[in-house]
Amino acid sequence: MHDLIRTILAFSLVLGVLVFIHELGHYLAARWRGVHVEVFSIGFGRPLLRWHDSVGTEWRLCPVPLGGYVRPHGFEGPEDATEEQKAAWQPGRTFHDKPVLSRAIVIMAGPVFNFLLAIVLFTGLFAMSGQPHILNQVAQVMPDGAAASAGVEKGDVIVRVGDHRVRDVTDLQSFVSGQADAQTTLTVRRNGTEQVLPVHIGAVGDKASRHGQIGVSFAAEVGKPQSLPRAFVSAIRETWNVSVQTLDGLWQMITGQHSTKDLGGPLRIAQMSGQVAQYGVPSLVSFMALLSINLGLINLFPVPILDGGRLVFYIFEAILGRPVSRRVQEISFQAGFALIAGLFLFSTFNDLSHFGLFQWLASRAGQG
């Protein structure tokens, strides 16, 4: 029961903060561009709390913490609005009447604030606790793995795989992932000298998504707390690196180099929130920063229902000098909704499989 309560609280905190910051970006950008905001909602469903501020925005706190939204005044265009909505429009404060650049700024601000949140969290973490670094030094060799068979030992530093020089652990993992079942060599630095070890890289996953694995884990070290300016620069660099690694991992899933079974959904996020919370505030802060980057990236994908999809429409509008036709937008939004719904269901299925639900159901059916 204690673990369940911790998981629920950690999940609500993590997702609540990320959603609030994302929507705050939209809200502040709308106010900056002269657009009135009618509703600022955290969560979905019937509001638990609601109040109006001095400028007339209704703030809502709802029970389902899986997202949120900001509703700008006049977000619907003249073609979609009812006569009552048109009569209530405040001249000069509607979203649809603003220039395309202003509308794009309002939409872009949500993902941008997610990246800014990650930078702020990393900056605080590096300034107070130091920046952790994963070394390409072997901390553990998995029994019966490819590295164990090749003679890799704890303390070895992997410097090359075949002719490929290893830059860091991320580069090593990415390269090995695409070398399933390959016969090659590992060059390791041991006691100051380099040794070349023949290795047959192992393979995991099914036929459609096999990827290479050598069976080692790596050492990590935490640096000293950094000065605030240096921590800020390190945070920007870390945010960039995580973004690139995330996009690279997604590309590997799309191209079949990595299994889509690793794609997690809200249940996996909830589980991981509870797990990292037990390791203390620094782990939870780092996890929030990683999720914030992912949320920013996802919202920039050119899928019509997401912020990135709307930005694509605005780009075409700026180029053509007129909005994309209503029919094209409707079809695109329907397709985007179907895609997002499908990904949500697929990731939830992965989560339930990861938790062993289907194996449990199969065992119960076998007993019956």
Tab-separated table of C-alpha atoms in Angstrom:
chain	number	residue	atom	x	y	z
A	1	MET	CA	0.000	0.000	0.000
A	2	HIS	CA	2.874	2.355	0.829
A	3	ASP	CA	4.442	1.751	-2.609
A	4	LEU	CA	1.111	2.365	-4.334
A	5	ILE	CA	0.569	5.658	-2.528
A	6	ARG	CA	4.127	6.772	-3.340
A	7	THR	CA	3.622	5.856	-7.010
A	8	ILE	CA	0.333	7.765	-7.276
A	9	LEU	CA	1.724	10.851	-5.563
A	10	ALA	CA	4.958	10.834	-7.571
A	11	PHE	CA	3.097	10.312	-10.863
A	12	SER	CA	0.647	13.129	-10.093
A	13	LEU	CA	3.482	15.455	-9.102
A	14	VAL	CA	5.675	14.685	-12.125
A	15	LEU	CA	2.955	14.832	-14.753
A	16	GLY	CA	1.189	17.752	-13.070
A	17	VAL	CA	4.333	19.894	-13.125
A	18	LEU	CA	5.162	18.993	-16.741
A	19	VAL	CA	1.640	19.717	-17.972
A	20	PHE	CA	1.423	22.964	-15.993
A	21	ILE	CA	4.708	24.264	-17.439
A	22	HIS	CA	3.700	23.265	-20.979
A	23	GLU	CA	0.340	25.011	-20.743
A	24	LEU	CA	1.926	27.974	-18.958
A	25	GLY	CA	4.031	28.494	-22.073
A	26	HIS	CA	0.902	28.701	-24.231
A	27	TYR	CA	-0.785	30.964	-21.677
A	28	LEU	CA	2.051	33.480	-21.298
A	29	ALA	CA	2.671	33.602	-25.060
A	30	ALA	CA	-1.036	34.242	-25.680
A	31	ARG	CA	-1.050	37.072	-23.145
A	32	TRP	CA	2.124	38.488	-24.725
A	33	ARG	CA	0.555	38.486	-28.202
A	34	GLY	CA	-2.636	40.132	-26.968
A	35	VAL	CA	-4.875	37.047	-26.958
A	36	HIS	CA	-7.331	36.601	-24.100
A	37	VAL	CA	-7.212	33.134	-22.489
A	38	GLU	CA	-10.614	31.787	-21.504
A	39	VAL	CA	-9.599	28.559	-19.710
A	40	PHE	CA	-6.397	27.167	-18.187
A	41	SER	CA	-7.015	23.551	-17.169
A	42	ILE	CA	-4.707	21.046	-15.484
A	43	GLY	CA	-6.115	17.551	-15.996
A	44	PHE	CA	-9.330	16.402	-17.628
A	45	GLY	CA	-12.818	15.664	-16.369
A	46	ARG	CA	-15.238	17.552	-14.112
A	47	PRO	CA	-13.246	20.267	-12.298
A	48	LEU	CA	-12.413	19.656	-8.647
A	49	LEU	CA	-11.515	23.323	-8.235
A	50	ARG	CA	-12.167	26.353	-10.417
A	51	TRP	CA	-11.666	30.092	-10.013
A	52	HIS	CA	-11.366	33.236	-12.138
A	53	ASP	CA	-8.413	35.597	-12.021
A	54	SER	CA	-8.425	39.356	-12.433
A	55	VAL	CA	-8.221	39.225	-16.249
A	56	GLY	CA	-11.145	36.820	-16.624
A	57	THR	CA	-9.300	33.522	-17.191
A	58	GLU	CA	-10.947	30.490	-15.600
A	59	TRP	CA	-8.435	28.209	-13.895
A	60	ARG	CA	-9.383	24.558	-13.414
A	61	LEU	CA	-7.910	21.624	-11.513
A	62	CYS	CA	-9.387	18.349	-12.783
A	63	PRO	CA	-9.074	14.755	-11.486
A	64	VAL	CA	-7.540	12.948	-14.515
A	65	PRO	CA	-3.845	13.974	-14.567
A	66	LEU	CA	-3.092	12.859	-18.131
A	67	GLY	CA	-2.818	16.290	-19.700
A	68	GLY	CA	-4.313	19.731	-19.737
A	69	TYR	CA	-5.178	22.559	-22.071
A	70	VAL	CA	-5.338	26.299	-22.574
A	71	ARG	CA	-8.288	27.672	-24.543
A	72	PRO	CA	-7.480	30.989	-26.216
A	73	HIS	CA	-10.342	33.366	-26.891
A	74	GLY	CA	-11.602	32.938	-30.452
A	75	PHE	CA	-9.506	29.827	-31.086
A	76	GLU	CA	-12.262	28.653	-33.427
A	77	GLY	CA	-12.308	30.521	-36.742
A	78	PRO	CA	-15.308	32.309	-38.268
A	79	GLU	CA	-16.223	29.177	-40.255
A	80	ASP	CA	-16.490	27.033	-37.110
A	81	ALA	CA	-17.941	29.511	-34.617
A	82	THR	CA	-21.620	29.769	-33.734
A	83	GLU	CA	-23.428	33.098	-33.829
A	84	GLU	CA	-23.334	33.217	-30.020
A	85	GLN	CA	-19.552	32.714	-30.036
A	86	LYS	CA	-19.081	35.431	-32.632
A	87	ALA	CA	-21.213	37.829	-30.613
A	88	ALA	CA	-19.003	37.211	-27.556
A	89	TRP	CA	-15.705	37.851	-29.365
A	90	GLN	CA	-13.640	40.702	-27.952
A	91	PRO	CA	-12.243	42.758	-30.842
A	92	GLY	CA	-8.455	42.551	-31.068
A	93	ARG	CA	-8.179	39.778	-28.468
A	94	THR	CA	-9.177	36.708	-30.523
A	95	PHE	CA	-6.666	34.068	-31.522
A	96	HIS	CA	-7.839	33.629	-35.111
A	97	ASP	CA	-7.471	37.344	-35.938
A	98	LYS	CA	-3.806	37.476	-34.955
A	99	PRO	CA	-1.052	37.337	-37.619
A	100	VAL	CA	0.275	33.879	-38.416
A	101	LEU	CA	3.545	34.637	-36.609
A	102	SER	CA	1.705	35.459	-33.365
A	103	ARG	CA	-0.366	32.278	-33.597
A	104	ALA	CA	2.781	30.234	-34.252
A	105	ILE	CA	4.479	31.791	-31.213
A	106	VAL	CA	1.546	30.837	-28.978
A	107	ILE	CA	1.611	27.232	-30.225
A	108	MET	CA	5.415	26.917	-30.119
A	109	ALA	CA	5.681	28.256	-26.572
A	110	GLY	CA	4.357	25.063	-24.942
A	111	PRO	CA	7.165	22.762	-26.141
A	112	VAL	CA	9.734	25.540	-25.663
A	113	PHE	CA	8.756	25.834	-21.990
A	114	ASN	CA	9.250	22.073	-21.588
A	115	PHE	CA	12.833	22.408	-22.821
A	116	LEU	CA	13.347	25.438	-20.567
A	117	LEU	CA	12.041	23.446	-17.589
A	118	ALA	CA	14.545	20.676	-18.330
A	119	ILE	CA	17.369	23.228	-18.472
A	120	VAL	CA	16.279	24.777	-15.153
A	121	LEU	CA	16.011	21.360	-13.457
A	122	PHE	CA	19.383	20.177	-14.793
A	123	THR	CA	20.990	23.480	-13.791
A	124	GLY	CA	19.788	23.153	-10.202
A	125	LEU	CA	20.774	19.496	-10.065
A	126	PHE	CA	24.294	20.058	-11.424
A	127	ALA	CA	24.848	23.097	-9.197
A	128	MET	CA	23.813	21.271	-6.023
A	129	SER	CA	24.796	17.633	-6.654
A	130	GLY	CA	27.163	17.641	-9.623
A	131	GLN	CA	26.699	16.134	-13.066
A	132	PRO	CA	26.771	12.335	-13.355
A	133	HIS	CA	28.854	10.834	-16.149
A	134	ILE	CA	28.592	7.305	-17.511
A	135	LEU	CA	32.039	6.029	-18.423
A	136	ASN	CA	32.789	3.484	-21.134
A	137	GLN	CA	34.550	1.499	-18.426
A	138	VAL	CA	33.012	-1.893	-17.773
A	139	ALA	CA	31.460	-2.170	-14.306
A	140	GLN	CA	29.967	-5.631	-14.718
A	141	VAL	CA	30.168	-8.420	-17.299
A	142	MET	CA	26.970	-10.400	-17.723
A	143	PRO	CA	27.503	-14.174	-17.444
A	144	ASP	CA	27.147	-16.071	-20.731
A	145	GLY	CA	27.025	-12.795	-22.699
A	146	ALA	CA	29.051	-11.903	-25.782
A	147	ALA	CA	31.541	-9.836	-23.773
A	148	ALA	CA	32.073	-12.641	-21.249
A	149	SER	CA	32.764	-15.115	-24.065
A	150	ALA	CA	35.234	-12.666	-25.607
A	151	GLY	CA	37.154	-12.309	-22.341
A	152	VAL	CA	36.122	-8.780	-21.377
A	153	GLU	CA	36.862	-8.075	-17.695
A	154	LYS	CA	35.572	-5.631	-15.130
A	155	GLY	CA	37.572	-2.394	-15.371
A	156	ASP	CA	38.218	-2.683	-19.120
A	157	VAL	CA	37.631	0.472	-21.155
A	158	ILE	CA	36.060	-0.273	-24.540
A	159	VAL	CA	37.713	1.998	-27.107
A	160	ARG	CA	36.751	0.371	-30.446
A	161	VAL	CA	34.265	-2.072	-31.923
A	162	GLY	CA	35.820	-3.363	-35.104
A	163	ASP	CA	37.096	-0.234	-36.884
A	164	HIS	CA	34.586	2.011	-35.136
A	165	ARG	CA	36.170	4.232	-32.483
A	166	VAL	CA	33.882	4.598	-29.463
A	167	ARG	CA	33.167	8.203	-28.405
A	168	ASP	CA	31.048	7.431	-25.348
A	169	VAL	CA	28.604	4.869	-23.963
A	170	THR	CA	25.691	6.213	-26.018
A	171	ASP	CA	27.741	5.889	-29.203
A	172	LEU	CA	28.800	2.357	-28.205
A	173	GLN	CA	25.236	1.246	-27.485
A	174	SER	CA	23.926	2.775	-30.704
A	175	PHE	CA	26.615	1.128	-32.844
A	176	VAL	CA	26.355	-2.294	-31.187
A	177	SER	CA	22.553	-2.192	-31.520
A	178	GLY	CA	22.918	-2.309	-35.296
A	179	GLN	CA	25.468	-5.171	-35.244
A	180	ALA	CA	23.276	-8.113	-34.199
A	181	ASP	CA	24.986	-11.484	-34.799
A	182	ALA	CA	28.082	-9.749	-36.207
A	183	GLN	CA	31.514	-11.347	-35.903
A	184	THR	CA	33.938	-8.529	-35.068
A	185	THR	CA	36.456	-7.402	-32.434
A	186	LEU	CA	36.438	-5.373	-29.242
A	187	THR	CA	39.485	-3.247	-28.501
A	188	VAL	CA	39.782	-2.684	-24.767
A	189	ARG	CA	42.260	-0.740	-22.680
A	190	ARG	CA	43.410	-2.872	-19.741
A	191	ASN	CA	46.172	-1.864	-17.313
A	192	GLY	CA	47.352	0.867	-19.675
A	193	THR	CA	47.626	-1.329	-22.782
A	194	GLU	CA	45.158	-2.071	-25.558
A	195	GLN	CA	44.023	-5.612	-26.332
A	196	VAL	CA	41.986	-6.801	-29.297
A	197	LEU	CA	39.372	-9.457	-28.433
A	198	PRO	CA	37.395	-11.377	-31.088
A	199	VAL	CA	33.661	-11.192	-30.284
A	200	HIS	CA	30.411	-12.508	-31.668
A	201	ILE	CA	27.844	-9.817	-30.826
A	202	GLY	CA	24.682	-11.271	-29.354
A	203	ALA	CA	21.172	-10.522	-30.581
A	204	VAL	CA	17.948	-9.885	-28.677
A	205	GLY	CA	14.405	-9.279	-29.856
A	206	ASP	CA	12.238	-11.001	-32.435
A	207	LYS	CA	13.020	-11.376	-36.144
A	208	ALA	CA	11.416	-8.057	-37.032
A	209	SER	CA	13.374	-6.028	-34.487
A	210	ARG	CA	16.608	-7.802	-33.566
A	211	HIS	CA	19.342	-5.621	-32.129
A	212	GLY	CA	22.837	-6.294	-30.915
A	213	GLN	CA	23.972	-6.587	-27.318
A	214	ILE	CA	27.352	-7.425	-25.795
A	215	GLY	CA	26.232	-7.908	-22.188
A	216	VAL	CA	28.019	-5.358	-20.056
A	217	SER	CA	27.036	-2.532	-17.719
A	218	PHE	CA	29.106	0.596	-17.295
A	219	ALA	CA	30.524	2.579	-14.417
A	220	ALA	CA	29.198	6.001	-13.515
A	221	GLU	CA	30.715	8.863	-11.579
A	222	VAL	CA	29.198	12.022	-10.157
A	223	GLY	CA	31.252	15.163	-10.556
A	224	LYS	CA	31.607	17.950	-8.038
A	225	PRO	CA	28.873	20.602	-7.733
A	226	GLN	CA	29.329	23.197	-10.465
A	227	SER	CA	29.123	26.970	-10.367
A	228	LEU	CA	25.753	28.301	-11.528
A	229	PRO	CA	27.000	29.592	-14.919
A	230	ARG	CA	28.829	26.343	-15.648
A	231	ALA	CA	25.833	24.296	-14.483
A	232	PHE	CA	23.622	26.303	-16.848
A	233	VAL	CA	25.893	25.583	-19.818
A	234	SER	CA	26.090	21.900	-18.848
A	235	ALA	CA	22.296	21.804	-18.576
A	236	ILE	CA	21.870	23.179	-22.106
A	237	ARG	CA	24.343	20.615	-23.421
A	238	GLU	CA	22.611	17.789	-21.525
A	239	THR	CA	19.182	18.837	-22.817
A	240	TRP	CA	20.530	18.815	-26.373
A	241	ASN	CA	22.193	15.409	-25.937
A	242	VAL	CA	19.052	13.835	-24.461
A	243	SER	CA	16.975	15.255	-27.329
A	244	VAL	CA	19.323	13.802	-29.938
A	245	GLN	CA	19.454	10.426	-28.182
A	246	THR	CA	15.657	10.319	-27.905
A	247	LEU	CA	15.170	11.065	-31.596
A	248	ASP	CA	17.846	8.503	-32.473
A	249	GLY	CA	16.068	5.877	-30.373
A	250	LEU	CA	12.774	6.700	-32.067
A	251	TRP	CA	14.392	6.390	-35.488
A	252	GLN	CA	15.780	2.983	-34.519
A	253	MET	CA	12.245	1.871	-33.611
A	254	ILE	CA	10.876	3.160	-36.931
A	255	THR	CA	13.603	1.437	-38.949
A	256	GLY	CA	13.294	-1.815	-36.977
A	257	GLN	CA	16.725	-1.592	-35.310
A	258	HIS	CA	15.074	-1.484	-31.903
A	259	SER	CA	11.979	-3.229	-30.588
A	260	THR	CA	8.763	-1.179	-30.321
A	261	LYS	CA	8.017	-3.243	-27.217
A	262	ASP	CA	10.182	-0.715	-25.358
A	263	LEU	CA	7.640	2.020	-26.117
A	264	GLY	CA	6.047	2.843	-22.766
A	265	GLY	CA	2.843	4.667	-21.917
A	266	PRO	CA	1.274	6.345	-18.882
A	267	LEU	CA	1.292	3.185	-16.758
A	268	ARG	CA	5.034	2.727	-17.276
A	269	ILE	CA	5.594	6.406	-16.462
A	270	ALA	CA	3.594	5.989	-13.263
A	271	GLN	CA	5.627	2.919	-12.291
A	272	MET	CA	8.940	4.650	-12.999
A	273	SER	CA	7.816	7.762	-11.093
A	274	GLY	CA	7.264	5.654	-8.003
A	275	GLN	CA	10.563	3.845	-8.448
A	276	VAL	CA	12.731	6.950	-8.866
A	277	ALA	CA	10.934	8.728	-6.000
A	278	GLN	CA	12.311	6.196	-3.523
A	279	TYR	CA	15.879	7.185	-4.482
A	280	GLY	CA	15.380	10.780	-3.371
A	281	VAL	CA	14.834	14.232	-4.799
A	282	PRO	CA	17.827	14.317	-7.218
A	283	SER	CA	16.626	11.161	-9.005
A	284	LEU	CA	13.075	12.502	-9.246
A	285	VAL	CA	14.311	15.866	-10.565
A	286	SER	CA	16.441	14.147	-13.205
A	287	PHE	CA	13.493	11.957	-14.227
A	288	MET	CA	11.246	15.019	-14.536
A	289	ALA	CA	13.820	16.735	-16.751
A	290	LEU	CA	14.012	13.712	-19.060
A	291	LEU	CA	10.223	13.479	-19.304
A	292	SER	CA	9.947	17.213	-19.950
A	293	ILE	CA	12.316	16.897	-22.906
A	294	ASN	CA	10.303	13.977	-24.250
A	295	LEU	CA	7.052	15.914	-23.874
A	296	GLY	CA	8.538	18.876	-25.731
A	297	LEU	CA	9.814	16.673	-28.559
A	298	ILE	CA	6.564	14.725	-28.914
A	299	ASN	CA	4.539	17.922	-29.176
A	300	LEU	CA	6.793	19.171	-31.976
A	301	PHE	CA	6.168	16.103	-34.156
A	302	PRO	CA	4.318	17.142	-37.357
A	303	VAL	CA	1.113	15.346	-36.366
A	304	PRO	CA	-1.915	17.642	-36.893
A	305	ILE	CA	-3.479	17.126	-33.463
A	306	LEU	CA	-0.183	18.114	-31.788
A	307	ASP	CA	1.490	21.530	-31.611
A	308	GLY	CA	3.911	20.533	-34.356
A	309	GLY	CA	1.066	19.755	-36.735
A	310	ARG	CA	-0.466	23.196	-36.222
A	311	LEU	CA	2.931	24.762	-36.821
A	312	VAL	CA	3.106	22.955	-40.177
A	313	PHE	CA	-0.259	24.496	-41.145
A	314	TYR	CA	1.012	27.942	-40.144
A	315	ILE	CA	4.175	27.468	-42.222
A	316	PHE	CA	2.051	26.665	-45.278
A	317	GLU	CA	-0.183	29.637	-44.493
A	318	ALA	CA	2.843	31.946	-44.352
A	319	ILE	CA	4.137	30.575	-47.669
A	320	LEU	CA	0.789	30.540	-49.528
A	321	GLY	CA	-0.570	33.739	-48.022
A	322	ARG	CA	-3.818	32.043	-46.974
A	323	PRO	CA	-4.845	29.365	-44.449
A	324	VAL	CA	-4.828	25.687	-45.383
A	325	SER	CA	-8.309	24.678	-46.531
A	326	ARG	CA	-10.756	23.681	-43.835
A	327	ARG	CA	-11.316	20.281	-45.477
A	328	VAL	CA	-7.601	19.442	-45.452
A	329	GLN	CA	-7.355	20.459	-41.804
A	330	GLU	CA	-10.356	18.345	-40.805
A	331	ILE	CA	-9.019	15.222	-42.541
A	332	SER	CA	-5.543	15.820	-41.093
A	333	PHE	CA	-6.845	16.244	-37.549
A	334	GLN	CA	-8.911	13.058	-37.840
A	335	ALA	CA	-5.865	11.135	-39.074
A	336	GLY	CA	-3.706	12.674	-36.331
A	337	PHE	CA	-6.228	11.747	-33.657
A	338	ALA	CA	-6.371	8.173	-34.946
A	339	LEU	CA	-2.560	7.957	-34.901
A	340	ILE	CA	-2.231	9.314	-31.355
A	341	ALA	CA	-5.064	7.095	-30.110
A	342	GLY	CA	-3.396	4.083	-31.730
A	343	LEU	CA	-0.031	4.911	-30.136
A	344	PHE	CA	-1.719	5.377	-26.756
A	345	LEU	CA	-3.424	1.983	-26.991
A	346	PHE	CA	-0.239	0.301	-28.239
A	347	SER	CA	1.913	1.791	-25.467
A	348	THR	CA	-0.707	0.845	-22.857
A	349	PHE	CA	-0.715	-2.711	-24.247
A	350	ASN	CA	3.084	-2.725	-23.900
A	351	ASP	CA	2.753	-1.494	-20.319
A	352	LEU	CA	0.286	-4.238	-19.406
A	353	SER	CA	2.530	-6.836	-21.072
A	354	HIS	CA	5.496	-5.453	-19.150
A	355	PHE	CA	3.551	-5.851	-15.904
A	356	GLY	CA	2.770	-9.490	-16.798
A	357	LEU	CA	-1.022	-9.071	-16.987
A	358	PHE	CA	-1.491	-11.176	-20.099
A	359	GLN	CA	0.740	-13.981	-18.816
A	360	TRP	CA	-1.324	-13.986	-15.610
A	361	LEU	CA	-4.594	-14.117	-17.568
A	362	ALA	CA	-3.234	-16.962	-19.704
A	363	SER	CA	-2.217	-18.917	-16.614
A	364	ARG	CA	-5.647	-18.391	-15.057
A	365	ALA	CA	-7.328	-19.548	-18.252
A	366	GLY	CA	-5.110	-22.632	-18.288
A	367	GLN	CA	-6.108	-23.442	-14.718
A	368	GLY	CA	-9.779	-23.065	-15.612
